[in-house]
Coordinates of C-alpha atoms and ligand atoms in Angstrom, one line a residue:
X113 CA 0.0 0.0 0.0
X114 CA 1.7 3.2 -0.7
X115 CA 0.7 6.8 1.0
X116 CA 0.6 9.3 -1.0
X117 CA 1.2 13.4 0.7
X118 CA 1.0 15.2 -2.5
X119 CA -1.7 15.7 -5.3
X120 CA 1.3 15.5 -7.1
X121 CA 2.3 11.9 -6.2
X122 CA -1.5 10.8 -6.3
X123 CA -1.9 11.8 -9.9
X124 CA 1.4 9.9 -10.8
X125 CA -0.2 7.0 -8.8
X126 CA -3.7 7.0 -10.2
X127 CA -2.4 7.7 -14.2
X128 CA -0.3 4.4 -13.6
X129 CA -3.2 2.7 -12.5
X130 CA -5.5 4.1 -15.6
X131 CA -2.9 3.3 -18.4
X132 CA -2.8 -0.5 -16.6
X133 CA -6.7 -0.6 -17.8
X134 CA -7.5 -0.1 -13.7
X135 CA -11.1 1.4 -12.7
X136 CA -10.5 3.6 -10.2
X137 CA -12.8 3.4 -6.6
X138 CA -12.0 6.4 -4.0
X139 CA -13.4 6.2 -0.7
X140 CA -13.2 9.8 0.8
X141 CA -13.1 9.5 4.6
X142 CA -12.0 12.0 7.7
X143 CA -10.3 8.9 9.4
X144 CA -11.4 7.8 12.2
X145 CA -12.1 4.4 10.4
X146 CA -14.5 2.3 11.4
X147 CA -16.4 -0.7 10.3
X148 CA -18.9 1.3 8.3
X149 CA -16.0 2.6 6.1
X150 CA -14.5 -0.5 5.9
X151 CA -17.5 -1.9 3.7
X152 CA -17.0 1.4 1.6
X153 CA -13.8 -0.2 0.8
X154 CA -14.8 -3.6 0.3
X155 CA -17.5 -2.3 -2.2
X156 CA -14.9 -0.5 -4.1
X157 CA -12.6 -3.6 -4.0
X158 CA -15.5 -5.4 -5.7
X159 CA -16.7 -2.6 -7.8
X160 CA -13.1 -1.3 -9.0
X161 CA -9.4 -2.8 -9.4
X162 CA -7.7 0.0 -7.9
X163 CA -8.7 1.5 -4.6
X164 CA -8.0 5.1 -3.2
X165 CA -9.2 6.1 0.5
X166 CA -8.6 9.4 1.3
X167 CA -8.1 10.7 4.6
X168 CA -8.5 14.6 5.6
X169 CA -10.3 16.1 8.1
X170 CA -11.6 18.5 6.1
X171 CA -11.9 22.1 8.0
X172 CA -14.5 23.7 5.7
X173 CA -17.5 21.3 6.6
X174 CA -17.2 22.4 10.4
X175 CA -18.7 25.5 11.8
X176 CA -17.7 27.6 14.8
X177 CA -17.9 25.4 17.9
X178 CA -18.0 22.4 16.0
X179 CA -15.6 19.4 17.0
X180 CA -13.1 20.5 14.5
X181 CA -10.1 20.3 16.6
X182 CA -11.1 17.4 18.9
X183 CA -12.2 15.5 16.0
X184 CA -10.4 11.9 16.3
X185 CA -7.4 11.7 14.3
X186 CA -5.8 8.0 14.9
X187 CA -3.5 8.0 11.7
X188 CA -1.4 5.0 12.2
X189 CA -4.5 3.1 13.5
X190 CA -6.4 4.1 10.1
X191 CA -3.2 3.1 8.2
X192 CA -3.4 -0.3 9.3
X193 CA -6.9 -0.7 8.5
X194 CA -6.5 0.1 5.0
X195 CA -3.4 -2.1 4.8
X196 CA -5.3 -5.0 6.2
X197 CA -8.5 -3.9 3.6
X198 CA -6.3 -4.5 0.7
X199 CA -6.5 -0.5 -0.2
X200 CA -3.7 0.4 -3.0
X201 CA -3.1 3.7 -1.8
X202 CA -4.3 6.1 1.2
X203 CA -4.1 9.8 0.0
X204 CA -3.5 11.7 3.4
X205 CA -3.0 15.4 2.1
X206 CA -2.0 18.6 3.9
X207 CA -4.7 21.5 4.8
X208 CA -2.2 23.1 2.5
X209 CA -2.3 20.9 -0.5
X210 CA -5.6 21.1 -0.7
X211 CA -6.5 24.9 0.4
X212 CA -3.6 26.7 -0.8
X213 CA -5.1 29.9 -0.8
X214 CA -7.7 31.4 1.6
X215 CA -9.8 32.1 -1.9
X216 CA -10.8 29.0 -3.1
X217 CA -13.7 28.6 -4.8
X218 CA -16.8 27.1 -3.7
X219 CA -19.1 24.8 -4.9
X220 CA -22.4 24.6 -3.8
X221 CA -25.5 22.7 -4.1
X222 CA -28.8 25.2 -2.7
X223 CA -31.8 24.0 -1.9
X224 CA -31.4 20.5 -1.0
X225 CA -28.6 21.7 1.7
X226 CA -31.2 23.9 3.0
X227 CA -33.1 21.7 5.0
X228 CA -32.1 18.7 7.5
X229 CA -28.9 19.3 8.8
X230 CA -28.0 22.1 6.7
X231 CA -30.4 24.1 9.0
X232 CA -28.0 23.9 12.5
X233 CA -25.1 23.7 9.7
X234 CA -25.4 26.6 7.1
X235 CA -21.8 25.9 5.8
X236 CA -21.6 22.1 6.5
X237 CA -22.6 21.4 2.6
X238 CA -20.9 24.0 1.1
X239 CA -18.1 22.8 2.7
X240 CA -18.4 18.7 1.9
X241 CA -19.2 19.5 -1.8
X242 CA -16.0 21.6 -2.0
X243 CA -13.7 18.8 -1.0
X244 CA -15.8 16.2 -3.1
X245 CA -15.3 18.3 -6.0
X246 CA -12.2 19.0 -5.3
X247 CA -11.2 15.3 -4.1
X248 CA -12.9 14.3 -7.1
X249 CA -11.1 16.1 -10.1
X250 CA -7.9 14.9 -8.2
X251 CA -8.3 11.6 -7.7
X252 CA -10.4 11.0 -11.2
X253 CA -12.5 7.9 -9.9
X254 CA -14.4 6.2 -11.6
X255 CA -16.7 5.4 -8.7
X256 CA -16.9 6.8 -5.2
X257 CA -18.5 5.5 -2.6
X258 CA -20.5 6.9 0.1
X259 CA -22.6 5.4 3.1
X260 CA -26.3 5.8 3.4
X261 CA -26.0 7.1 7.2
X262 CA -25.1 10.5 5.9
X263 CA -28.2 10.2 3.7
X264 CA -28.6 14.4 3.0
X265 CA -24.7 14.3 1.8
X266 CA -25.5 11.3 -0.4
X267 CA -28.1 13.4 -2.5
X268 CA -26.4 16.7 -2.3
X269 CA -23.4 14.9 -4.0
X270 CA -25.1 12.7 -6.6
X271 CA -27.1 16.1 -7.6
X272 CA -23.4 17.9 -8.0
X273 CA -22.5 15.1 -10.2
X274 CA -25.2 15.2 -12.3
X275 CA -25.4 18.9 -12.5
X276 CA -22.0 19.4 -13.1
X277 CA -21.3 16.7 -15.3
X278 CA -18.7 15.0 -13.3
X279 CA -17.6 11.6 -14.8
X280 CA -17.9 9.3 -12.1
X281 CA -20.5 7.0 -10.7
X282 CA -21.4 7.6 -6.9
X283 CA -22.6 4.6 -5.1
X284 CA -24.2 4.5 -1.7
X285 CA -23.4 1.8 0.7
X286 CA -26.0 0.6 3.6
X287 CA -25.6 1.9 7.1
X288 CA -23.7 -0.6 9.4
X289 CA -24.9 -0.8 12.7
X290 CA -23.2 -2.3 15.6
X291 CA -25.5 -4.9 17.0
X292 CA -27.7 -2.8 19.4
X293 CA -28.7 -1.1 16.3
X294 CA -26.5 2.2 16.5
X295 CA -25.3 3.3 13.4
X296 CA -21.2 2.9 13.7
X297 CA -19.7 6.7 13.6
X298 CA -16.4 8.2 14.4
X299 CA -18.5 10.7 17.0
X300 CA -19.8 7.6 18.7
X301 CA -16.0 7.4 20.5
X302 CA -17.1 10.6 22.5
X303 CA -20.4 9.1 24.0
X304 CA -19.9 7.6 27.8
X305 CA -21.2 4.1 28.9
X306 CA -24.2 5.8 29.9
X307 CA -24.8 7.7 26.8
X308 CA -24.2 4.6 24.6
X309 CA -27.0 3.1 25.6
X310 CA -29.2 6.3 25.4
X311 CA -28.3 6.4 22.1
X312 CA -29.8 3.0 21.1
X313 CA -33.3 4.5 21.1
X314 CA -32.2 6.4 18.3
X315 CA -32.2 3.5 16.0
X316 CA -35.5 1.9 17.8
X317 CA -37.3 4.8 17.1
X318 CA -36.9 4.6 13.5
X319 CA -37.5 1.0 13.9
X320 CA -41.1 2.1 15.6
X321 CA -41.5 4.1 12.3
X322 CA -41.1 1.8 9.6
X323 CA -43.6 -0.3 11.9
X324 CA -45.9 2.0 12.0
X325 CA -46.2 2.9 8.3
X326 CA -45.7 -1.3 7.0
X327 CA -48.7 -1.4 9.3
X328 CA -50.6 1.1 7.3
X329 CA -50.4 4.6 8.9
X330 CA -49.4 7.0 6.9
X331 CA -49.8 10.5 8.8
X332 CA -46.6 11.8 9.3
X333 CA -47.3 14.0 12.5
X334 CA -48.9 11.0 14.3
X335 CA -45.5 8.7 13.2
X336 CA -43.1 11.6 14.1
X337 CA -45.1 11.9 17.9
X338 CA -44.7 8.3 18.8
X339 CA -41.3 8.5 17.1
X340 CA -39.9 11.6 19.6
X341 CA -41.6 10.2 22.8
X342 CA -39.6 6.9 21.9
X343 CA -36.4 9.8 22.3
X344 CA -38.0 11.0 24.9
X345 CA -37.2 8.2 27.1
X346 CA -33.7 9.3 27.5
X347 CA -32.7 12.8 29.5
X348 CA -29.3 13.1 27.8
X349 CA -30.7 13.1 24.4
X350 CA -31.7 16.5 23.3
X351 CA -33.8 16.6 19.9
X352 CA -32.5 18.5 16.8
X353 CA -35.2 17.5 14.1
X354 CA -37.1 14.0 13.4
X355 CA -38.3 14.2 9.3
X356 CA -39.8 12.3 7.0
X357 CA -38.9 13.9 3.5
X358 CA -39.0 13.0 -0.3
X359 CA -36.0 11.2 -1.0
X360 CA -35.3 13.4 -3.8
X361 CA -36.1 16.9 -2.9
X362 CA -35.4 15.8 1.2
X363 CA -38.7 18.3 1.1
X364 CA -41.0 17.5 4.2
X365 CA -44.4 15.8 3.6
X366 CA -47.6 15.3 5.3
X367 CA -48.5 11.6 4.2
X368 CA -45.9 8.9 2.8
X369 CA -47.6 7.5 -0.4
X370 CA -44.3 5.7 -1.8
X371 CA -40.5 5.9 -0.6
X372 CA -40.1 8.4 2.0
X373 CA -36.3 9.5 4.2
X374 CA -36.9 9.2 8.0
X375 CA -34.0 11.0 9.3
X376 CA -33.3 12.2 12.6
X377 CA -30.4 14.5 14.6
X378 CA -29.7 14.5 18.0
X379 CA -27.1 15.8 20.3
X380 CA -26.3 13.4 23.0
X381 CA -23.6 14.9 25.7
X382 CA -21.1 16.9 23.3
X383 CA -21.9 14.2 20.2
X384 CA -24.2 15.2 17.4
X385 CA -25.6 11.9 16.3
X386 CA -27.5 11.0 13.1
X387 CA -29.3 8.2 11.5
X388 CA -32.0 7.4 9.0
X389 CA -34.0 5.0 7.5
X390 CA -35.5 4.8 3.6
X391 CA -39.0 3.3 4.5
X392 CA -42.2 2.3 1.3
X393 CA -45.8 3.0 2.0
X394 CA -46.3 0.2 -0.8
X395 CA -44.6 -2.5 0.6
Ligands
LIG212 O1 -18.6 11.7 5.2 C1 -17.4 12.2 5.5 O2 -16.6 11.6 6.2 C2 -17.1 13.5 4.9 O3 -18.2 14.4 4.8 C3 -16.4 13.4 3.5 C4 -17.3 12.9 2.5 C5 -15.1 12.6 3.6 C6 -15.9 14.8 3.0 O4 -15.0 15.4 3.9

C-alpha cells in the first residue's frame, strides 16, 4: 500500500493505474475508520481494481464550535486498516495541499442543503461538496462511494455530479450498525457508557416508524409523535429534528404514499448523532 502526501504523487499514482486498464474506486473518509467505512472499501474492492481512501479532516465542513479540533485523528490506527483492507493507496494530504489559498472557490449545491442538517449547519454542505469536487477532479474515480447514514450528503453529492457533469458514478453503501442497532460513527468514541445506551433508542425509534407505516399509517405528524416520545425516554438526548422527507427533494411531507427519508439528529452529551431510514408506503 503506498501513501501518498501530495496531489502530485496521487496523480502519478492513479495515471499508472489508468494506463494499466485499472477502474478507479475512491473512498473519501476523515479517518477515524470504522467498520462502516471499511465496507465502503470492500465495495470499491468489488466494484473497481484499484482502490483510493482518502483521509482529511476536512476544515471547511465544520462551523464555529464544531468538533473541529477534537475531532479523532488515529493515523497510524487508520493506516493499518486500509493495509489489512487490501486498499492500494491512502491519500492523506496537507490543509495546505488542498487549500492553498484562503480564496478558493466554492461549490455549492442550494436548496437541497437547505433543510435537514443544513439548517444547525449553514456551511456544513458547502463545505463537503467543496472537497468532493475538489477530491474528485484529483483523484479521477471512476466510482466513489459513500454510506447511506449521511443520507442528506449522499443526494447533495449525486445532484453535483449530475449537475456538473462530473464523470464518475457515486454509489451508496448501507448503514452498518453495531448490533444494538446504533449506526457505527467516528463521533460515537465521545459518547460515555451511559450515553451509549441512550443512544440506542435512536435506532428503535426509527425501527417504531417503519412499523408503523408497513402497518398502514401514513400520517406523518402522528408517526413523528410516537417517534420523539420513543427519544424521549432518555434525558441526555436533546432533539434537533425527526423528518420524514422526499427522497429526492429531502422536502417534508404530510402523508408517505411511496419511498419516504426518516431521518433524525440529536445531540447526546457533546456528540451530534445521526441516522436514518429509507421506509415504502407500498410494501
Ligand atoms: O462523510 C465524510 O466523512 C465527509 O463528509 C467526507 C465525504 C469525507 C468529506 O469530507
Amino acid at each position: 500500500m503506498e501513501i501518498a502526501k501530495t496531489i502530485e504523487s496521487i496523480e502519478a499514482l492513479v495515471k499508472t493505474a489508468k494506463v494499466a486498464g485499472k477502474r478507479i474506486g475512491l473512498v473519501p473518509t476523515m479517518g477515524a475508520l470504522h467498520i462502516g467505512h471499511i465496507s465502503l472499501i470492500e465495495a470499491a474492492k468489488k466494484q473497481t481494481e484499484f482502490v483510493v481512501v482518502s483521509i482529511f479532516v476536512n476544515p471547511t465542513q465544520f462551523g464555529p464550535g464544531e468538533d473541529f479540533e477534537k475531532y479523532p485523528r488515529p493515523i497510524e490506527d487508520d493506516l493499518g486498516i486500509c493495509k489489512k483492507a487490501g486498499v492500494d493507496i491512502v491519500f492523506a494530504p496537507t490543509p495546505e495541499q488542498i487549500y492553498p489559498s484562503e480564496n478558493i472557490e466554492w461549490v455549492n449545491v442550494e436548496k437541497l442543503t437547505e433543510t435537514l442538517c443544513g439548517k444547525s449547519r449553514p456551511e456544513h454542505f458547502r463545505g463537503v461538496t467543496t472537497i468532493c469536487a475538489r477530491l474528485f477532479n484529483i483523484v479521477a474515480p471512476d466510482m466513489a462511494f459513500f454510506g447511506q447514514k449521511d443520507a442528506q450528503q449522499t443526494v447533495v453529492i449525486k445532484k453535483m455530479v449530475a449537475d456538473l457533469n462530473m464523470p464518475l458514478k457515486i454509489v451508496v453503501c448501507p448503514t452498518v450498525r453495531d448490533s444494538d442497532g446504533l449506526a457505527v460513527s467516528s463521533r460515537n468514541k465521545y459518547l460515555t457508557d451511559e450515553q451509549r445506551k441512550d443512544a440506542t433508542l435512536i435506532y428503535k425509534s426509527l425501527q417504531k416508524c417503519r412499523e408503523l407505516i408497513e402497518s398502514g399509517t401514513v400520517d406523518v405528524e402522528p408517526i413523528i409523535a410516537q417517534m420523539r416520545s420513543i427519544l424521549e425516554q432518555a434525558s441526555s438526548i436533546v432533539i434537533e429534528y425527526i423528518s420524514i422527507v422526499d427522497t429526492q427533494t429531502l422536502g417534508a411531507i404530510n402523508r408517505v404514499n411511496g419511498q419516504a427519508l426518516v431521518a433524525i439528529a440529536v445531540k447526546i452529551g457533546t456528540a451530534r448523532l445521526i441516522d436514518n431510514i429509507l421506509v415504502d408506503a407500498n410494501r
